[in-house]
Amino acid sequence: MDKLKIAIGSDHGGLRYKNSITEYLKSENIEFVDVGTYTTESCDYPLIAKNVAEKVASGVANRGILICGTGIGMSIAANKVQGIRAALCGDTYSARATRAHNDSNILCLGERVIGENLALDIVDIWLKTDFEGGRHTRRIDMIE
Ligand code: RB5
């Protein structure tokens, strides 16, 4: 696995989990850039999603994590950026499978949907699972 450099962002609906996840990243010595938001004031998730997605697409970061209330808005917005494969996950099976099969490069989470410990387990598995390649590479090429 390449050395991880994470771009992470949330709107106000995902701020609490973003803070927990950045604490986890520090504890694992994983490098990250936090693009905000930094306060509970209401803000617009598409701008945060674009910022993180462009960092991943350009190689400034090799993976991204986005959190909003549902994770849905973030995933829709991030997937508009060429080269981004953003996966909204609410379970650990999907987190592992989307890395192994889809080589997802952004993980989206919904703070209002899943519990905090589950969110942290999903992050841990998603970060530590490698892409399997093989037949899955052809399918990813089709997406591009
Ligand atoms: C903000 O209220 C909410 O719409 C946002 O966090 C997210 O759930 C959008 O998909």
mmCIF file of C-alpha atoms and ligand atoms in Angstrom:
data_model
loop_
_atom_site.group_PDB
_atom_site.id
_atom_site.type_symbol
_atom_site.label_atom_id
_atom_site.label_comp_id
_atom_site.label_asym_id
_atom_site.label_seq_id
_atom_site.Cartn_x
_atom_site.Cartn_y
_atom_site.Cartn_z
ATOM 1 C CA MET A 1 0.000 0.000 0.000
ATOM 2 C CA ASP A 2 1.269 3.517 -0.838
ATOM 3 C CA LYS A 3 1.916 5.833 2.090
ATOM 4 C CA LEU A 4 -1.426 7.400 2.882
ATOM 5 C CA LYS A 5 -2.010 11.115 2.574
ATOM 6 C CA ILE A 6 -5.621 11.946 3.346
ATOM 7 C CA ALA A 7 -7.697 15.005 2.467
ATOM 8 C CA ILE A 8 -10.629 15.237 4.867
ATOM 9 C CA GLY A 9 -13.597 17.579 5.035
ATOM 10 C CA SER A 10 -17.111 17.901 6.373
ATOM 11 C CA ASP A 11 -19.965 20.335 6.526
ATOM 12 C CA HIS A 12 -21.560 21.338 9.852
ATOM 13 C CA GLY A 13 -23.579 18.068 9.796
ATOM 14 C CA GLY A 14 -20.384 16.008 9.826
ATOM 15 C CA LEU A 15 -18.098 18.156 11.968
ATOM 16 C CA ARG A 16 -18.173 15.998 15.092
ATOM 17 C CA TYR A 17 -17.176 12.840 13.220
ATOM 18 C CA LYS A 18 -14.518 14.738 11.276
ATOM 19 C CA ASN A 19 -12.935 15.701 14.577
ATOM 20 C CA SER A 20 -13.050 12.078 15.818
ATOM 21 C CA ILE A 21 -11.585 10.807 12.551
ATOM 22 C CA THR A 22 -8.722 13.316 12.563
ATOM 23 C CA GLU A 23 -7.912 12.179 16.131
ATOM 24 C CA TYR A 24 -7.851 8.590 14.835
ATOM 25 C CA LEU A 25 -5.567 9.606 11.927
ATOM 26 C CA LYS A 26 -3.168 11.279 14.363
ATOM 27 C CA SER A 27 -3.117 8.171 16.564
ATOM 28 C CA GLU A 28 -2.233 6.075 13.482
ATOM 29 C CA ASN A 29 0.428 8.570 12.302
ATOM 30 C CA ILE A 30 -1.439 9.034 9.027
ATOM 31 C CA GLU A 31 -0.731 12.333 7.284
ATOM 32 C CA PHE A 32 -3.803 14.433 6.498
ATOM 33 C CA VAL A 33 -4.977 17.851 5.391
ATOM 34 C CA ASP A 34 -8.225 19.103 6.975
ATOM 35 C CA VAL A 35 -10.039 21.440 4.567
ATOM 36 C CA GLY A 36 -12.815 22.296 7.056
ATOM 37 C CA THR A 37 -15.420 23.160 8.064
ATOM 38 C CA TYR A 38 -14.121 24.127 11.476
ATOM 39 C CA THR A 39 -17.253 25.505 13.185
ATOM 40 C CA THR A 40 -20.864 24.417 13.656
ATOM 41 C CA GLU A 41 -22.082 27.312 11.492
ATOM 42 C CA SER A 42 -24.134 26.085 8.537
ATOM 43 C CA CYS A 43 -22.112 25.775 5.315
ATOM 44 C CA ASP A 44 -22.423 24.299 1.800
ATOM 45 C CA TYR A 45 -21.195 20.702 1.399
ATOM 46 C CA PRO A 46 -20.566 20.894 -2.406
ATOM 47 C CA LEU A 47 -17.691 23.330 -1.870
ATOM 48 C CA ILE A 48 -16.038 21.051 0.683
ATOM 49 C CA ALA A 49 -16.572 17.997 -1.528
ATOM 50 C CA LYS A 50 -15.009 19.781 -4.520
ATOM 51 C CA ASN A 51 -12.005 20.845 -2.462
ATOM 52 C CA VAL A 52 -11.282 17.310 -1.197
ATOM 53 C CA ALA A 53 -12.059 15.676 -4.563
ATOM 54 C CA GLU A 54 -9.705 17.996 -6.440
ATOM 55 C CA LYS A 55 -6.926 17.300 -3.949
ATOM 56 C CA VAL A 56 -7.339 13.573 -4.531
ATOM 57 C CA ALA A 57 -7.725 13.861 -8.318
ATOM 58 C CA SER A 58 -4.598 16.040 -8.589
ATOM 59 C CA GLY A 59 -2.484 13.822 -6.326
ATOM 60 C CA VAL A 60 -2.060 16.371 -3.514
ATOM 61 C CA ALA A 61 -3.678 13.581 -1.449
ATOM 62 C CA ASN A 62 -4.074 9.940 -2.444
ATOM 63 C CA ARG A 63 -7.371 9.355 -0.610
ATOM 64 C CA GLY A 64 -10.189 11.485 0.791
ATOM 65 C CA ILE A 65 -12.816 11.299 3.524
ATOM 66 C CA LEU A 66 -16.003 13.386 3.437
ATOM 67 C CA ILE A 67 -18.700 13.572 6.099
ATOM 68 C CA CYS A 68 -22.065 15.317 6.023
ATOM 69 C CA GLY A 69 -25.424 14.565 7.613
ATOM 70 C CA THR A 70 -26.221 11.651 5.311
ATOM 71 C CA GLY A 71 -23.026 11.330 3.274
ATOM 72 C CA ILE A 72 -25.212 11.467 0.177
ATOM 73 C CA GLY A 73 -24.657 15.083 -0.842
ATOM 74 C CA MET A 74 -20.912 14.674 -0.403
ATOM 75 C CA SER A 75 -20.834 11.528 -2.545
ATOM 76 C CA ILE A 76 -22.922 13.047 -5.331
ATOM 77 C CA ALA A 77 -20.730 16.148 -5.442
ATOM 78 C CA ALA A 78 -17.363 14.363 -5.159
ATOM 79 C CA ASN A 79 -18.232 11.952 -7.978
ATOM 80 C CA LYS A 80 -18.603 14.909 -10.383
ATOM 81 C CA VAL A 81 -14.814 15.319 -10.374
ATOM 82 C CA GLN A 82 -13.001 13.286 -13.043
ATOM 83 C CA GLY A 83 -11.045 10.397 -11.566
ATOM 84 C CA ILE A 84 -12.977 10.306 -8.303
ATOM 85 C CA ARG A 85 -14.640 7.116 -7.087
ATOM 86 C CA ALA A 86 -16.451 8.214 -3.945
ATOM 87 C CA ALA A 87 -18.218 5.492 -1.954
ATOM 88 C CA LEU A 88 -20.870 6.149 0.681
ATOM 89 C CA CYS A 89 -20.537 3.406 3.304
ATOM 90 C CA GLY A 90 -22.735 2.561 6.273
ATOM 91 C CA ASP A 91 -21.287 -0.886 7.009
ATOM 92 C CA THR A 92 -17.873 -2.530 7.234
ATOM 93 C CA TYR A 93 -18.534 -5.115 4.490
ATOM 94 C CA SER A 94 -19.089 -2.346 1.941
ATOM 95 C CA ALA A 95 -16.038 -0.442 3.196
ATOM 96 C CA ARG A 96 -13.797 -3.451 2.546
ATOM 97 C CA ALA A 97 -15.465 -4.381 -0.752
ATOM 98 C CA THR A 98 -15.383 -0.894 -2.226
ATOM 99 C CA ARG A 99 -11.627 -0.714 -1.712
ATOM 100 C CA ALA A 100 -10.981 -4.252 -2.972
ATOM 101 C CA HIS A 101 -13.308 -4.058 -5.987
ATOM 102 C CA ASN A 102 -13.912 -0.390 -6.840
ATOM 103 C CA ASP A 103 -10.574 1.107 -5.705
ATOM 104 C CA SER A 104 -12.671 3.888 -4.180
ATOM 105 C CA ASN A 105 -10.500 6.904 -3.478
ATOM 106 C CA ILE A 106 -12.978 8.870 -1.334
ATOM 107 C CA LEU A 107 -15.003 7.520 1.586
ATOM 108 C CA CYS A 108 -18.264 9.300 2.444
ATOM 109 C CA LEU A 109 -20.021 8.930 5.804
ATOM 110 C CA GLY A 110 -23.331 10.151 7.235
ATOM 111 C CA GLU A 111 -23.037 11.446 10.785
ATOM 112 C CA ARG A 112 -26.820 11.511 11.238
ATOM 113 C CA VAL A 113 -27.155 7.935 9.986
ATOM 114 C CA ILE A 114 -24.539 5.723 11.647
ATOM 115 C CA GLY A 115 -22.990 5.601 15.118
ATOM 116 C CA GLU A 116 -19.563 7.028 15.800
ATOM 117 C CA ASN A 117 -17.831 3.734 16.642
ATOM 118 C CA LEU A 118 -19.142 2.171 13.434
ATOM 119 C CA ALA A 119 -17.919 5.194 11.465
ATOM 120 C CA LEU A 120 -14.435 4.774 12.954
ATOM 121 C CA ASP A 121 -14.414 1.028 12.180
ATOM 122 C CA ILE A 122 -15.424 1.806 8.585
ATOM 123 C CA VAL A 123 -12.604 4.347 8.283
ATOM 124 C CA ASP A 124 -10.061 1.889 9.707
ATOM 125 C CA ILE A 125 -11.049 -0.915 7.320
ATOM 126 C CA TRP A 126 -11.359 1.372 4.309
ATOM 127 C CA LEU A 127 -7.890 2.830 4.877
ATOM 128 C CA LYS A 128 -6.239 -0.564 5.404
ATOM 129 C CA THR A 129 -7.788 -2.512 2.513
ATOM 130 C CA ASP A 130 -5.902 -2.694 -0.773
ATOM 131 C CA PHE A 131 -7.394 -2.785 -4.275
ATOM 132 C CA GLU A 132 -7.400 -6.352 -5.646
ATOM 133 C CA GLY A 133 -6.753 -5.331 -9.263
ATOM 134 C CA GLY A 134 -7.236 -8.115 -11.843
ATOM 135 C CA ARG A 135 -10.694 -8.151 -13.394
ATOM 136 C CA HIS A 136 -11.674 -5.123 -11.317
ATOM 137 C CA THR A 137 -9.160 -2.912 -13.148
ATOM 138 C CA ARG A 138 -11.017 -3.423 -16.438
ATOM 139 C CA ARG A 139 -14.281 -2.340 -14.828
ATOM 140 C CA ILE A 140 -12.751 0.773 -13.328
ATOM 141 C CA ASP A 141 -11.308 1.657 -16.723
ATOM 142 C CA MET A 142 -14.856 1.379 -18.104
ATOM 143 C CA ILE A 143 -16.074 3.899 -15.526
ATOM 144 C CA GLU A 144 -13.345 6.351 -16.554
HETATM 145 C C1 RB5 B 1 -27.151 19.650 5.963
HETATM 146 O O1 RB5 B 1 -28.303 19.968 6.664
HETATM 147 C C2 RB5 B 1 -27.356 18.372 5.184
HETATM 148 O O2 RB5 B 1 -28.202 18.600 4.111
HETATM 149 C C3 RB5 B 1 -26.028 17.817 4.712
HETATM 150 O O3 RB5 B 1 -25.187 17.607 5.801
HETATM 151 C C4 RB5 B 1 -26.060 16.490 3.973
HETATM 152 O O4 RB5 B 1 -26.818 15.543 4.657
HETATM 153 C C5 RB5 B 1 -26.392 16.548 2.534
HETATM 154 O O5 RB5 B 1 -26.412 15.519 1.839
#
